[in-house]
Amino acid sequence: MSTPSRVLLNRVIDAAACRDPEAVAIRCDGGAMSYGQLAQRTNGLAHLLLETGLQRGERVAVFLGKGFRVPVGLYGVFAAGGLLVPIDPRSPSEQVIRILRATGATRLVTEPGKLEVVQAALAACPEVSHVVGLDTDEGVQAECFPWTSVSSTVGDRPPDVGVAESDPAYILHTSGSTGVPKLILHTHGSAISFLEWAVAEYSLTPEDRLSNHSSHHTCFATFDYYAASRAGAATVILTPASMVMPGSLSALLEQESVSVWYSVPTALVHLSLRGSLEERDLSALRWVLFAGESFPERHLLRLRQQLPGARFSYAYGSTETNVCAYYHLPDEGEIPNPVPIGKACPNSELRIADDNLRSVPPGEIGELLVRGSTVMSGYWNDSEINQRVFVQPPSSAEPEDPYFRTGDLVRARDDGNVTFVARADLQVKVRGHRVELEEIERSLLSLEPIEEAAAYVVPDREGSSSIRAAVVAGNGAVPDRWQILDSLRQILPPHAVPEKIEIRADLPLTPTGKVDRIALQTVAAKEVGRDGE
Amino acid sequence: MANEIKPGIEAEEVEGRIISFVKRELLGPGIPVSLDEDLLSGGLLDSLGALRLATFVEGEFQITVQPSDFVIENFRSVAALAEYVRRSIGREGAGAPDTGN
């Protein structure tokens, strides 16, 4: 597959800028940045990082809210030969500390608005020696550089850092509620393999404008930024305010002539229900991609009607695998329910296996295993988990790349399309974010005076899920649920904080003595009701 | 038009009720919220929170939040939302069909 001229992530912006420096690379809040300008700032950041003594493969964390600095941060680290660690901009300082420590990051790219969190985080992370993006080094041990020092000369080329395809490119973190979040390592090769597939499959060209809905630390952004830049297209960064207000969001999509959309279904359901789509001209929108969880059928049918010019595609994968399977929806008529995961991308192989890793007969349920060039090289510094998730089925005759266990239970339909059935573990999706219920329970149990805790999911009205928790306090104490929520907000990312906490005298148990989540779930689901409109 | 406000409900009253809901149900009592604080850009409200807030003002003030009213201008802050609520009360109180903006 690889060709000698394959452009790696450290040269993506340079290549686009050499082709057409005037072409728009990024749009945000009504402003624009061309590929020429982006290349200049990217090279500027790369040179600055190298001047601090950065070695190839050293970890550089990028902790930024949405805006023009994000692409500069991401591409600047690549261009310097650094190993990028994007951090969720909503992370409390505890989460930032966990990620900096676990990855051993020595540089941080951030912005003045994050000063408080950064100060708290750096106090606990003395190994971070240089910070780019702060105007003051007050309360910070590291050497600080303001954004104004990030500059280079027009026509400058990126430094020669000798990056190879098999070199690590970035470490993504999952929502990771407590302890150390899962850290997922991708190489330039696994990223590029995904991008090249995406550019070809969705025919991305310099004329396209891709929406950026998700934050830069997610695998969605891999597409929004890197695939767009690879194609010389523009990325339209959607601001947080517009994402909360569907009416403003649809107006923005019209104004910006967005042509390719990629997000979790929840965002599209909001847009469909309350985005006044009938009043907008969204004829530029030609592809709507969704991923992360299933799309409730009635919402999907309505959205397809509202956007007659667009084609719809379900991109299946995880942060670990990138997109490895896809399903293009029919333009009219019935939509299979649930929407199938589809078939393998040409650079991936899917296998449906039983507990002993033997392929199941067609039509039977098994765990989905994935092998291919887009799969991560592994969890960062965690050989124990890597040994569990990368497996070699007994039938493999020849030595081959191991398969990654997705943890998704699936079934192949008669037409060869694969359909999701359930998760094999306690991982759930909340508005597209991965959440482990057991981690939330551990967080609750770390708080006084909670002695027992159960976290469970209930369907919300948008076809996604929300989290609730039930707790039991020790010694007859009566905890304050607001205090519990306040404490949880300090340690959990926002999507992992339960929407409601119920204080109970005891938890319902199953006959085998385990906490009966289903019983809690059933009561709560009745209370919520299931109507969507 | 926009300034037809039904007498009887003062701005402070509307703002007060919205603030107490935001504190009680969305953020928790410990988090201070000012009238003009940006609820959207700062990430205080997510899309689900915005929806719960809309459902609250519908029930509390007997108005209907039209899909076309789900825009930044109406939800940016407690003050902006209170202003929108009072405009809606005026509109619906006058018996005019609500056409949004």
Short mmCIF file of C-alpha atoms in Angstrom, two decimals, chain A residues 240-248 266 270 273-276 279-280 431 460 462 466 481-482 486 489 499-500, chain B residues 23-31 40-41 45-48 50-52 67-73 75-76:
data_model
loop_
_atom_site.label_atom_id
_atom_site.label_comp_id
_atom_site.label_asym_id
_atom_site.label_seq_id
_atom_site.Cartn_x
_atom_site.Cartn_y
_atom_site.Cartn_z
CA PRO A 240 -19.08 25.35 21.74
CA ALA A 241 -21.96 27.86 21.83
CA SER A 242 -23.19 26.92 18.36
CA MET A 243 -23.01 23.25 19.21
CA VAL A 244 -25.39 23.66 22.13
CA MET A 245 -27.91 25.65 20.09
CA PRO A 246 -29.13 23.68 17.06
CA GLY A 247 -30.75 26.73 15.42
CA SER A 248 -27.45 28.61 15.46
CA THR A 266 -26.78 12.79 19.32
CA HIS A 270 -30.57 17.72 18.10
CA LEU A 273 -35.40 18.08 16.04
CA ARG A 274 -34.58 21.71 16.77
CA GLY A 275 -32.30 22.96 14.01
CA SER A 276 -35.01 24.58 11.81
CA GLU A 279 -35.44 27.13 6.78
CA ARG A 280 -31.82 26.52 5.82
CA ARG A 431 -23.60 10.98 23.93
CA ASP A 460 -32.51 9.54 27.34
CA GLU A 462 -32.50 11.68 22.28
CA SER A 466 -27.52 9.12 30.54
CA ARG A 481 -26.24 14.60 46.91
CA TRP A 482 -25.06 18.01 45.77
CA ASP A 486 -19.59 18.60 43.47
CA ARG A 489 -17.04 17.05 39.16
CA GLU A 499 -27.19 13.11 35.99
CA LYS A 500 -28.92 12.02 39.18
CA LYS B 23 -28.47 26.19 40.35
CA ARG B 24 -30.83 23.55 41.66
CA GLU B 25 -31.04 21.25 38.66
CA LEU B 26 -28.17 21.94 36.31
CA LEU B 27 -25.10 23.10 38.17
CA GLY B 28 -25.64 22.52 41.87
CA PRO B 29 -26.10 25.19 44.54
CA GLY B 30 -22.38 25.63 45.18
CA ILE B 31 -21.66 27.13 41.76
CA LEU B 40 -22.75 28.51 26.33
CA SER B 41 -19.16 29.41 25.42
CA LEU B 45 -24.51 24.17 29.60
CA ASP B 46 -24.32 21.18 27.28
CA SER B 47 -27.02 20.40 24.75
CA LEU B 48 -28.90 18.25 27.22
CA ALA B 50 -30.06 23.50 27.33
CA LEU B 51 -32.96 21.19 26.60
CA ARG B 52 -33.82 20.78 30.27
CA PRO B 67 -37.49 24.95 17.43
CA SER B 68 -36.46 28.17 15.68
CA ASP B 69 -35.88 29.79 19.08
CA PHE B 70 -33.05 27.38 19.94
CA VAL B 71 -30.42 29.96 19.05
CA ILE B 72 -27.46 31.41 20.89
CA GLU B 73 -29.05 34.85 21.29
CA PHE B 75 -29.84 31.13 25.66
CA ARG B 76 -26.53 32.92 26.00
#
